[in-house]
Amino acid sequence: VSIGARSLLGANAGIGISLGDDCVVEAGLYVTAGSKVVLADEARRADGSLPIVKGAKLSGVDGILFRRNSLTGANEALHA
């Protein structure tokens, strides 16, 4: 597990994946390889839902903001 340049790990947050450069993990959020992460800025599927991937797929990707949706509690990822 590594943290890229200019990346921020918020207070009481934790990771089980590597963060690329310029990433942010919101305070209190844990992102592991098995965590389900909603890709909040991707195009919706035909049924109207957003794509969901495991945290491992985002390991090492640059410029990602990891946050928790305050309404649903889902882990979300956005390109920063």
mmCIF file of C-alpha atoms in Angstrom, residues 12-69:
data_model
loop_
_atom_site.group_PDB
_atom_site.id
_atom_site.type_symbol
_atom_site.label_atom_id
_atom_site.label_comp_id
_atom_site.label_asym_id
_atom_site.label_seq_id
_atom_site.Cartn_x
_atom_site.Cartn_y
_atom_site.Cartn_z
ATOM 1 C CA ASN A 12 -9.516 8.547 10.937
ATOM 2 C CA ALA A 13 -9.514 7.298 7.331
ATOM 3 C CA GLY A 14 -7.870 4.095 6.185
ATOM 4 C CA ILE A 15 -6.862 2.421 2.961
ATOM 5 C CA GLY A 16 -6.150 -1.104 1.833
ATOM 6 C CA ILE A 17 -5.332 -0.026 -1.728
ATOM 7 C CA SER A 18 -2.617 2.163 -3.167
ATOM 8 C CA LEU A 19 -3.507 5.766 -3.905
ATOM 9 C CA GLY A 20 -2.252 7.425 -7.062
ATOM 10 C CA ASP A 21 -1.072 11.030 -7.258
ATOM 11 C CA ASP A 22 -3.482 13.863 -6.335
ATOM 12 C CA CYS A 23 -6.041 11.646 -4.535
ATOM 13 C CA VAL A 24 -8.178 12.478 -1.502
ATOM 14 C CA VAL A 25 -9.834 10.090 0.958
ATOM 15 C CA GLU A 26 -12.523 11.783 3.035
ATOM 16 C CA ALA A 27 -12.150 11.773 6.823
ATOM 17 C CA GLY A 28 -13.466 8.597 8.436
ATOM 18 C CA LEU A 29 -13.702 6.625 5.179
ATOM 19 C CA TYR A 30 -12.098 3.216 4.761
ATOM 20 C CA VAL A 31 -11.381 2.013 1.236
ATOM 21 C CA THR A 32 -10.194 -1.573 0.895
ATOM 22 C CA ALA A 33 -9.690 -3.848 -2.095
ATOM 23 C CA GLY A 34 -13.106 -5.426 -1.517
ATOM 24 C CA SER A 35 -15.046 -2.208 -0.860
ATOM 25 C CA LYS A 36 -17.893 -1.510 -3.264
ATOM 26 C CA VAL A 37 -17.357 1.931 -4.789
ATOM 27 C CA VAL A 38 -19.920 3.813 -6.880
ATOM 28 C CA LEU A 39 -18.394 5.695 -9.819
ATOM 29 C CA ALA A 40 -20.407 8.862 -9.258
ATOM 30 C CA ASP A 41 -19.227 10.825 -12.295
ATOM 31 C CA GLU A 42 -19.614 8.037 -14.867
ATOM 32 C CA ALA A 43 -22.515 7.695 -17.287
ATOM 33 C CA ARG A 44 -25.585 5.945 -15.917
ATOM 34 C CA ARG A 45 -26.496 2.475 -17.129
ATOM 35 C CA ALA A 46 -29.657 1.730 -19.128
ATOM 36 C CA ASP A 47 -31.539 0.997 -15.884
ATOM 37 C CA GLY A 48 -30.538 4.396 -14.437
ATOM 38 C CA SER A 49 -28.011 3.088 -11.916
ATOM 39 C CA LEU A 50 -24.395 4.172 -11.611
ATOM 40 C CA PRO A 51 -21.554 1.678 -12.207
ATOM 41 C CA ILE A 52 -20.114 -0.039 -9.114
ATOM 42 C CA VAL A 53 -16.584 -1.470 -8.890
ATOM 43 C CA LYS A 54 -14.435 -2.973 -6.167
ATOM 44 C CA GLY A 55 -11.809 -0.743 -4.604
ATOM 45 C CA ALA A 56 -9.032 -2.877 -6.093
ATOM 46 C CA LYS A 57 -9.924 -1.604 -9.586
ATOM 47 C CA LEU A 58 -9.147 1.969 -8.451
ATOM 48 C CA SER A 59 -5.824 1.092 -6.824
ATOM 49 C CA GLY A 60 -3.064 3.363 -8.104
ATOM 50 C CA VAL A 61 -5.374 5.547 -10.247
ATOM 51 C CA ASP A 62 -4.453 9.251 -10.173
ATOM 52 C CA GLY A 63 -6.801 12.117 -9.293
ATOM 53 C CA ILE A 64 -9.581 10.294 -7.436
ATOM 54 C CA LEU A 65 -11.743 11.735 -4.653
ATOM 55 C CA PHE A 66 -13.127 9.043 -2.363
ATOM 56 C CA ARG A 67 -16.140 10.153 -0.333
ATOM 57 C CA ARG A 68 -19.194 8.760 1.433
ATOM 58 C CA ASN A 69 -22.636 9.762 0.145
#
